[in-house]
CSV table of C-alpha atoms and ligand atoms in Angstrom, one decimal:
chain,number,residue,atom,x,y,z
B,132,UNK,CA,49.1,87.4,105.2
B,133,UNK,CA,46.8,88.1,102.6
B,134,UNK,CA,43.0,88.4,103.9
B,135,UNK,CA,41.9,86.3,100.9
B,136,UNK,CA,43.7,83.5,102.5
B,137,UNK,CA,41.6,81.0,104.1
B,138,UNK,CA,42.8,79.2,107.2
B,139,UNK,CA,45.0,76.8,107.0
B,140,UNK,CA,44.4,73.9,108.8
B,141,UNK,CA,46.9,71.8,107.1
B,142,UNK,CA,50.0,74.6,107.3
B,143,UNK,CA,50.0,74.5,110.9
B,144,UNK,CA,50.8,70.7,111.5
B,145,UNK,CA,53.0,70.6,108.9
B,146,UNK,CA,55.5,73.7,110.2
B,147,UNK,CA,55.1,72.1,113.8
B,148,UNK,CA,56.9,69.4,112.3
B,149,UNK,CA,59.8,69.2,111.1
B,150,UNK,CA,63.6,69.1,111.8
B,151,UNK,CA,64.3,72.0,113.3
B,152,UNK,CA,61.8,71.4,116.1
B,153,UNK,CA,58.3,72.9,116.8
B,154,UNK,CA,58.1,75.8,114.7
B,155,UNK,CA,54.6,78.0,114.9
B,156,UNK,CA,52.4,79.6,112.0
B,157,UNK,CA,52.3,83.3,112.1
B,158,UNK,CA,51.4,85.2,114.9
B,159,UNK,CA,48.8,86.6,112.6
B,160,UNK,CA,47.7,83.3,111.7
B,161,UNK,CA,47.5,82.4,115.2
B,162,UNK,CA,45.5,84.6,117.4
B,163,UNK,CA,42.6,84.8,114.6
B,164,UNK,CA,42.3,81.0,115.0
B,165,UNK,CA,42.8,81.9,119.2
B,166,UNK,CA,40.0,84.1,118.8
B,167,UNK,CA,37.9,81.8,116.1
B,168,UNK,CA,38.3,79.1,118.5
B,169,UNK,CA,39.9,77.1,115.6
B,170,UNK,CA,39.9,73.6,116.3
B,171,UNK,CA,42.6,73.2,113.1
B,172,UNK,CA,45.0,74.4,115.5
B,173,UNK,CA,44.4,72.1,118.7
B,174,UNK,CA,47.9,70.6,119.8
B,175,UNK,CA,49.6,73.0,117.1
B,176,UNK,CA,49.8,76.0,119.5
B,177,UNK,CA,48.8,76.7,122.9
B,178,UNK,CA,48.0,80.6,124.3
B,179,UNK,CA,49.3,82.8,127.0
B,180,UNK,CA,47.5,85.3,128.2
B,181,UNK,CA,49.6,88.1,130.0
B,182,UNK,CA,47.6,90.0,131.9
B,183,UNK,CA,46.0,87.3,134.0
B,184,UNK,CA,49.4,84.6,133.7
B,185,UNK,CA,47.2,81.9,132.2
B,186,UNK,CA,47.6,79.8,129.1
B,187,UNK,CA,45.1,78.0,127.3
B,188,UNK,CA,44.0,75.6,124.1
B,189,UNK,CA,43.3,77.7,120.7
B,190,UNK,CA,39.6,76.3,121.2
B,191,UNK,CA,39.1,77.8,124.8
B,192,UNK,CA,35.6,79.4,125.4
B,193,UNK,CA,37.1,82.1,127.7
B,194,UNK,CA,36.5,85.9,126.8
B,195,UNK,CA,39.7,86.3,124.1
B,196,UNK,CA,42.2,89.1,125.2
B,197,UNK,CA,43.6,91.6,123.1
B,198,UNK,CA,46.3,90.4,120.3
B,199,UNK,CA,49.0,92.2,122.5
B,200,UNK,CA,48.3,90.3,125.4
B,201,UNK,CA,48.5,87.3,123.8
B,202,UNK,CA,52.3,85.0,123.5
B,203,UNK,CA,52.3,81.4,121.9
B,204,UNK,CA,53.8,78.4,122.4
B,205,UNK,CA,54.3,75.1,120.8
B,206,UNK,CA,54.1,72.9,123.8
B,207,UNK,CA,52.1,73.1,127.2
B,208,UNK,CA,55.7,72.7,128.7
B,209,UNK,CA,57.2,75.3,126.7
B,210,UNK,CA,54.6,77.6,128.1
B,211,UNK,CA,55.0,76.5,131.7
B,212,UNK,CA,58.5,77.1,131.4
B,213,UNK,CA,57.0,80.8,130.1
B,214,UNK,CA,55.6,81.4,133.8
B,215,UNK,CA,52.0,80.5,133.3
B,216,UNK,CA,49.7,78.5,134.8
B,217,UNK,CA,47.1,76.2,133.0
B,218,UNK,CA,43.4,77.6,132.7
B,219,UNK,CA,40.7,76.1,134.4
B,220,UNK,CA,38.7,75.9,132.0
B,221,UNK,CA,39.9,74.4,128.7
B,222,UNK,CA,42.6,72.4,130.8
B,223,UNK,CA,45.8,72.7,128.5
B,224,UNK,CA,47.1,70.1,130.4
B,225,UNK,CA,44.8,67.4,130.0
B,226,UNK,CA,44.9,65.1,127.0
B,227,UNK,CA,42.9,66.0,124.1
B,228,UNK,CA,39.2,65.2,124.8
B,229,UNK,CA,37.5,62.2,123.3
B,230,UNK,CA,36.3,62.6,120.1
B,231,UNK,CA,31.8,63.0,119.6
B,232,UNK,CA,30.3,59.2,119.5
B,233,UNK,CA,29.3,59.8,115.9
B,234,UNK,CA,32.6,61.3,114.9
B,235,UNK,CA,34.6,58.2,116.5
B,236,UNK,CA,32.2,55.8,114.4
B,237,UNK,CA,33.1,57.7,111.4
B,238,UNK,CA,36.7,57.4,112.1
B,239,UNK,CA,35.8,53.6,113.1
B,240,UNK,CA,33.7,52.9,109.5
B,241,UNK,CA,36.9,54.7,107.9
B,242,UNK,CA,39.2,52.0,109.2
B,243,UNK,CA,37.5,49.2,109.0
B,244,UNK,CA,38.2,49.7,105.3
B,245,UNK,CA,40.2,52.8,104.8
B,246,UNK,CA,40.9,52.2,100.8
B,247,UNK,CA,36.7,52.7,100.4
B,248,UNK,CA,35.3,55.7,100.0
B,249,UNK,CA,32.0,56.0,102.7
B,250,UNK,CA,29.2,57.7,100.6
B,251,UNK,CA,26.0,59.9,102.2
B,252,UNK,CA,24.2,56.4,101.3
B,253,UNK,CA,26.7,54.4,103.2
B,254,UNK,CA,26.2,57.1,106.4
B,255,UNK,CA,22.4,56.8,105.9
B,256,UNK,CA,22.2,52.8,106.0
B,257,UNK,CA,24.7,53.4,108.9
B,258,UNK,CA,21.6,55.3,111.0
B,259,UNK,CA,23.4,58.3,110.7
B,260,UNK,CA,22.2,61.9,109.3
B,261,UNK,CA,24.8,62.3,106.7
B,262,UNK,CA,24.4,66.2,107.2
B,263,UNK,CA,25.0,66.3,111.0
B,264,UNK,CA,27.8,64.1,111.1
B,265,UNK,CA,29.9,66.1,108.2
B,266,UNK,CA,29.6,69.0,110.5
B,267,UNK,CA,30.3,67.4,113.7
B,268,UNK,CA,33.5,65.8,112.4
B,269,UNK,CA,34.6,69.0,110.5
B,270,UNK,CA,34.2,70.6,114.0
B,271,UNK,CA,36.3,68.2,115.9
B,272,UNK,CA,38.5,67.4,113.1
B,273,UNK,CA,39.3,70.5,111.3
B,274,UNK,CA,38.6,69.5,107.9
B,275,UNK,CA,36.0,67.4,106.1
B,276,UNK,CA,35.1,64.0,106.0
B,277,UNK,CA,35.5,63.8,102.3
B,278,UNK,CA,38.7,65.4,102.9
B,279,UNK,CA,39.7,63.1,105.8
B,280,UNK,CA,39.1,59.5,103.6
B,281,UNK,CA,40.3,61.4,100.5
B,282,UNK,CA,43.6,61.8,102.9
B,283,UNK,CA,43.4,58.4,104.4
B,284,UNK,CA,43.5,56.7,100.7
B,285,UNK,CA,46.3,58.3,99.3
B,286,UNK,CA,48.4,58.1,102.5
B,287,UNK,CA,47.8,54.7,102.6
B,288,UNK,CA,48.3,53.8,98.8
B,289,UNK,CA,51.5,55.9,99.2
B,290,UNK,CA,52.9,54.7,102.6
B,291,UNK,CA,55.4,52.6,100.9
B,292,UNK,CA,56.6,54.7,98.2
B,293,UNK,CA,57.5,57.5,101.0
B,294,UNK,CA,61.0,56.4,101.5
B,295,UNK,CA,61.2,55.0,97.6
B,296,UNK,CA,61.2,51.7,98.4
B,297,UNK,CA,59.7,50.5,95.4
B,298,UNK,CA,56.2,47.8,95.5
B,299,UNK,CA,56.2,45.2,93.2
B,300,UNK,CA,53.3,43.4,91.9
B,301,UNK,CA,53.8,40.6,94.0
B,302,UNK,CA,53.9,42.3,97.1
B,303,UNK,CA,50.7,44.1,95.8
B,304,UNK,CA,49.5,40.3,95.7
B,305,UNK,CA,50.2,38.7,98.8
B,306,UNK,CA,52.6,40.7,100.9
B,307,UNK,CA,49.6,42.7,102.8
B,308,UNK,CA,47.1,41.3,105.2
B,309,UNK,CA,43.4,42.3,103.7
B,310,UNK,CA,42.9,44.5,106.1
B,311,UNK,CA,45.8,46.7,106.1
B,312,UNK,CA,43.8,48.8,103.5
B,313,UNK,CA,47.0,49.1,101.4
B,314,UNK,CA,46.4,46.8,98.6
B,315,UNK,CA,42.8,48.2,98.4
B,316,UNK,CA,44.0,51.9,98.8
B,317,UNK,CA,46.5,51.3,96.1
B,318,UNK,CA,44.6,49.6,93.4
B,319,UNK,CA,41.9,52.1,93.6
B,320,UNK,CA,43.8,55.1,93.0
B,321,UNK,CA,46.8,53.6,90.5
B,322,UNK,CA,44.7,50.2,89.4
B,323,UNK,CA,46.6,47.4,88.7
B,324,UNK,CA,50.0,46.8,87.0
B,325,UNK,CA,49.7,45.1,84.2
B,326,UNK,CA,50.8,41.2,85.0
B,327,UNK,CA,54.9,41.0,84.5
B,328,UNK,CA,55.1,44.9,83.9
B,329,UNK,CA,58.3,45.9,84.1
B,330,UNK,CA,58.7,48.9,86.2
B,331,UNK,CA,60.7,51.0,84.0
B,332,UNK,CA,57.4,50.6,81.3
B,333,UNK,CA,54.9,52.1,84.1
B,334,UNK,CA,54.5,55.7,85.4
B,335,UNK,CA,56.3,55.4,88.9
B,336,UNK,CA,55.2,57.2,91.6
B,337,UNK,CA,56.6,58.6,94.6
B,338,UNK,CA,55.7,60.7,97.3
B,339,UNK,CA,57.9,64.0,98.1
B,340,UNK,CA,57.0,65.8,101.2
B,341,UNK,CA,57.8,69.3,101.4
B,342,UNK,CA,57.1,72.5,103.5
B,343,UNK,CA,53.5,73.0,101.8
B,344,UNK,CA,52.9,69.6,102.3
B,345,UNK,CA,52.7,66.1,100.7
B,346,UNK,CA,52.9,66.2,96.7
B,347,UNK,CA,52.7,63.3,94.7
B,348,UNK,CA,55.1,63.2,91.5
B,349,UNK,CA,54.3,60.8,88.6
B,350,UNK,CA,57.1,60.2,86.1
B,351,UNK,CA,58.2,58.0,83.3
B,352,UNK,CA,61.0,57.6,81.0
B,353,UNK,CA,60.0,60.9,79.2
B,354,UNK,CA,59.7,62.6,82.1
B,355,UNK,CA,57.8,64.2,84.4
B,356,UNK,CA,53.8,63.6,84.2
B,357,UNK,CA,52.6,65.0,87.3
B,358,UNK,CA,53.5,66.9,90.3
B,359,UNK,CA,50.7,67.9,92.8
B,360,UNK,CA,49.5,68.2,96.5
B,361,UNK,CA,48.0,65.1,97.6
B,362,UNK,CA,45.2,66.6,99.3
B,363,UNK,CA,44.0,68.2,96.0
B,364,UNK,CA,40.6,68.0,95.0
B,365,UNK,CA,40.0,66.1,92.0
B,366,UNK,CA,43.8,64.1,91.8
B,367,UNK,CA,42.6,60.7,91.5
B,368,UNK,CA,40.2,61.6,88.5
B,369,UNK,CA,43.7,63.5,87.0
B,370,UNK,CA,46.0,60.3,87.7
B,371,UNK,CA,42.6,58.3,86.2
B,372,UNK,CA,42.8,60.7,83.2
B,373,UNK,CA,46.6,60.1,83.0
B,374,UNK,CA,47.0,56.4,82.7
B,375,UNK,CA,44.4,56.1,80.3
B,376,UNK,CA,46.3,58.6,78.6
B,377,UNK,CA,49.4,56.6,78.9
B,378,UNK,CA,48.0,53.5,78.6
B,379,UNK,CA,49.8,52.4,81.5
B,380,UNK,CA,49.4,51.3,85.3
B,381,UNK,CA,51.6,53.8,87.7
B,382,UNK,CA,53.8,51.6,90.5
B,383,UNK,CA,55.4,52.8,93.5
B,384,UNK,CA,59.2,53.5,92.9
B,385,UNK,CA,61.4,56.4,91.9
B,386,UNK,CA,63.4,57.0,88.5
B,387,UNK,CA,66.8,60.3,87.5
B,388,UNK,CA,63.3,62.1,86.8
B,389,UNK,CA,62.2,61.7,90.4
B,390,UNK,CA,65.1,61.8,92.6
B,391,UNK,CA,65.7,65.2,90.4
B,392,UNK,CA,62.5,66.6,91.2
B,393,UNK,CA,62.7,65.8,94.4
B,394,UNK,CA,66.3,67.4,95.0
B,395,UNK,CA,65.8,70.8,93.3
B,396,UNK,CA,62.2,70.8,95.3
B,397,UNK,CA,64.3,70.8,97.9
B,398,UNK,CA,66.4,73.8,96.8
B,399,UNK,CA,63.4,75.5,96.1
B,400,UNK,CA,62.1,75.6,99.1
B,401,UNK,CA,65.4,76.3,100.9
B,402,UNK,CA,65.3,79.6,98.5
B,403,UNK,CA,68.7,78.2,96.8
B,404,UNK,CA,67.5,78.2,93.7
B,405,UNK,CA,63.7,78.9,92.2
B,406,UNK,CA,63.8,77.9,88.7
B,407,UNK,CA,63.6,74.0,87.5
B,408,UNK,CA,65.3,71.7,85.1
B,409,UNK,CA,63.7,69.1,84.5
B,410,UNK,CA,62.9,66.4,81.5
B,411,UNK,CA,58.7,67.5,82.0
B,412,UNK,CA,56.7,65.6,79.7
B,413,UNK,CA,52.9,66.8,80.2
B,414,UNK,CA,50.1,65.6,78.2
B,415,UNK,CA,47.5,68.2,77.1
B,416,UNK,CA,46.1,69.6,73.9
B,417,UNK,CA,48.1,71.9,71.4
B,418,UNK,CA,46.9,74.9,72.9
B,419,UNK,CA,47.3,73.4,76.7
B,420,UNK,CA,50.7,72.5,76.1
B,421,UNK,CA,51.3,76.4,74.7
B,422,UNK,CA,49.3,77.9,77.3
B,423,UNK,CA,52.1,76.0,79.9
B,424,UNK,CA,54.8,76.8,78.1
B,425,UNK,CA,53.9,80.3,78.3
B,426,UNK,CA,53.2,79.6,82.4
B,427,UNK,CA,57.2,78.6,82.3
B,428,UNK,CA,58.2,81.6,80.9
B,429,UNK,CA,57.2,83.8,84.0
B,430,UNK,CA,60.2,84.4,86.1
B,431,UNK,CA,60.1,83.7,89.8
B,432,UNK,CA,58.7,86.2,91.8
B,433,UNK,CA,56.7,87.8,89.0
B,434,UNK,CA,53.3,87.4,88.1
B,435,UNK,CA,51.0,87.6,85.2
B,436,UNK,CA,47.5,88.5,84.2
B,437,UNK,CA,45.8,85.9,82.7
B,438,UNK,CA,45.2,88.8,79.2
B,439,UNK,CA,49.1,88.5,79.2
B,440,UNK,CA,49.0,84.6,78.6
B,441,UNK,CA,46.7,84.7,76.2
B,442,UNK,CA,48.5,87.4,74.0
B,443,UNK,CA,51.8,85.4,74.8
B,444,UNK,CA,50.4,82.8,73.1
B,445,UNK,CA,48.6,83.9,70.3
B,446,UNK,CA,45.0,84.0,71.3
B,447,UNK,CA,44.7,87.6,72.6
B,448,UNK,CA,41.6,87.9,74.2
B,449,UNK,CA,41.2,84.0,75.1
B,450,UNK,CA,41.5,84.7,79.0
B,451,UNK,CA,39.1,82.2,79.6
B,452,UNK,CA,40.1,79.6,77.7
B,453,UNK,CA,43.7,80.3,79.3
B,454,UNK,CA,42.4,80.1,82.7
B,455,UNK,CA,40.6,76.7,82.1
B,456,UNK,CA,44.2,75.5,80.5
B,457,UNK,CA,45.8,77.5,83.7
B,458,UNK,CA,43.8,75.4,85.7
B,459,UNK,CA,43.9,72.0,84.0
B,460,UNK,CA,47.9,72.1,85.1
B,461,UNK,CA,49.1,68.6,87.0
B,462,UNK,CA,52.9,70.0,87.5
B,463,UNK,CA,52.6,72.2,90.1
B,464,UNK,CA,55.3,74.5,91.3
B,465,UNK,CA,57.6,73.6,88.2
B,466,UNK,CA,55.1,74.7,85.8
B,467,UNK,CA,53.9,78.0,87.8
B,468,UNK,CA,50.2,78.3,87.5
B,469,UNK,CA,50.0,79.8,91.3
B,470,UNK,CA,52.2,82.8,89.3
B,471,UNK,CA,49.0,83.7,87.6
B,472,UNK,CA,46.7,86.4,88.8
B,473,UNK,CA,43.4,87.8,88.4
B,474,UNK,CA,43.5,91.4,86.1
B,475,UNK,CA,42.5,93.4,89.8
B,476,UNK,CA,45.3,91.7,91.1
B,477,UNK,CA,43.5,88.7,93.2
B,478,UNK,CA,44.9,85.7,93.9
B,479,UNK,CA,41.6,83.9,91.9
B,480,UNK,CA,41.9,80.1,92.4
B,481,UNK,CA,44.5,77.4,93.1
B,482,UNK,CA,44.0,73.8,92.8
B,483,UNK,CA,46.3,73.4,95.9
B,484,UNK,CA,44.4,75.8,97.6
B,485,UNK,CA,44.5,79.8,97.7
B,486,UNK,CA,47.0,79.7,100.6
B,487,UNK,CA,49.6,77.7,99.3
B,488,UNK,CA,49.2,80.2,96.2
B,489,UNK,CA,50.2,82.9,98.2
B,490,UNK,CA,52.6,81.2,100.3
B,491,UNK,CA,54.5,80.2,97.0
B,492,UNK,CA,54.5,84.0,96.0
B,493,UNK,CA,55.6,85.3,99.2
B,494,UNK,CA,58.5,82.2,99.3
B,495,UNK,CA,59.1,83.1,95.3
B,496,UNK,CA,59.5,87.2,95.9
B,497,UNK,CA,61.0,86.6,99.4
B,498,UNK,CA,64.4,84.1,97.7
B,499,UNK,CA,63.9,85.9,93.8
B,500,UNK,CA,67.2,87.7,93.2
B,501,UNK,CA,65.3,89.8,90.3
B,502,UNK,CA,63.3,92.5,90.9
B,503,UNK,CA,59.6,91.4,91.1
B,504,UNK,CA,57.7,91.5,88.1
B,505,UNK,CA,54.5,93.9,87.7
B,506,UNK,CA,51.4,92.4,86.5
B,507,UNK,CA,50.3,93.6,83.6
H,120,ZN,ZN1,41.5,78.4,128.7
């Protein structure tokens, strides 16, 4: 894996998952967050150690052994079965410890109304140093608390679109208790549907799970609006952006344009087939819309600089105004941003995050039947 490539701790639950049973991240992947005591990785892995027989937690504060000594397994069983014995000291056996007072009343505030958003002020009136607490619950959590309610929100405001089942308004109006944090989840991140709104008038949404993780795709009759990972920074300002836009309220519910995306997503990630077709309808300026276009035009497993963009569309020179257009893309995957990279041949940024950038390009030049592209 590439050594820009943060750690991941939203991979590792997500390939533990799954159909084909517990599948682990890379070996590679897993002994540096063995040996970083990564807490990401609690219950996603467990360690053991060949030369003394023993097998531990990722988190475990014995001395770490050598990478060669070290086998994995997915379950505490799986590694019994393996001939070792639990340590004494991070007990791989015993349930996962309780959870810091002050991270169990963040996790308490969150649920008592999970559509909010808890601010520093909120934590403060709460008697609690805002500071402190973000770092004890990233600790025992393995990722923020913004990242945690940011999670919380859109997993709630999606939790009945996961299996299409489409919402109506009057569900959105009485069918939830007040405190299931649906209705409030829901209404904060798509607003309301216009009274008697048809759904075919609206941008439906549905959520698609994949191998990357959750992505949320927003479509109408022309097609395609959106298409991103629900834990990106910054989506509920783009699906904000977006219905103003559109002047329109999104509802829960699936459309030809969705089911499609969802079944050549699919393919993709099996490696059956890389390339979309699709009815994609995405709002932007003149030049945004070019600068996409172009982005379209790079075949899978290729990449390109961001000088060759901006001489494929006409503005040779305009790197920077390409990257900001580069960045500004809501269709992930099916209009290939992540195949855009830096002139010295980084990965620069991804709104999805870095690792899923190179985890696309590895998938992309792993299943591409072409020969990979050079950058320019
Ligand atoms: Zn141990």
């Amino acid at each position: 894996m590439n050594r820009h490539v943060p750690p991941d701790p939203h991979m590792a639950p997500v390939q533990s998952a799954g159909p084909a049973g517990a599948l682990l991240p890379g070996r590679r992947e897993m002994y540096r967050a063995f040996a970083r005591r990564d807490s990401a990785y609690e219950g996603v892995f467990y360690a053991g150690v060949k030369t003394t027989g023993i097998f531990c937690r990722p988190t475990c504060r014995a001395r770490k052994p050598r990478a060669e000594n070290v086998e994995f397994f997915a379950s505490a069983s799986e590694a019994l079965h393996g001939g070792y014995r639990p340590c004494r000291l991070c007990r791989p056996m015993d349930p996962v410890p309780v959870p810091p007072p002050v991270v169990a009343r963040l996790l308490r505030a969150v649920e008592a109304n999970p559509g909010a958003r808890l601010t520093d002020k909120d934590l403060a009136a709460m008697g609690i140093d805002p500071s402190t607490a973000r770092r004890r619950f990233c600790a025992y959590c393995g990722l923020t608390f913004q990242a945690y309610q940011r999670a919380r929100r859109m997993g709630l405001a999606l939790h009945e679109v996961r299996a299409g089942r489409p919402v109506i308004e009057a569900q959105l109006d009485g069918g939830y208790s007040s405190n299931s944090g649906f209705r409030d989840a829901f209404l904060r991140i798509f607003g309301k549907p216009p009274r008697g709104a048809r759904s075919d008038d609206c941008l439906i949404a549905r959520r698609i799970d994949t191998p990357l993780g959750g992505m949320l795709a927003l479509a109408d009759r022309a097609g395609l609006r959106m298409l991103e990972f629900m834990d990106r920074q910054g989506l509920e300002n783009e699906i904000d952006r977006l219905r103003s836009r559109l002047h329109c309220a999104v509802v829960p519910g699936t459309n030809a344009t969705l089911e499609a995306v969802e079944t050549q997503l699919r393919r993709y990630f099996a490696g059956e087939q890389l390339g979309f077709d699709l009815a994609l309808a995405p709002v932007g300026s003149p030049f945004q819309l070019a600068v996409w276009g172009a982005l379209r035009r790079i075949p899978a497993g290729a990449t390109r600089s961001y000088a060759w963009i901006a001489a494929e569309v006409g503005r040779p020179g305009a790197q920077r105004a390409v990257g900001r257009a580069n960045g500004s893309n809501v269709m992930s995957i099916v209009i290939p941003c992540h195949r855009v990279i830096g002139a010295d041949g980084s990965l620069s940024g991804y709104g999805g995050g870095v690792w899923r950038k190179q985890r696309l390009l590895d998938h992309e030049r792993a299943f591409s039947r072409t020969t990979p592209g050079k950058s320019p």
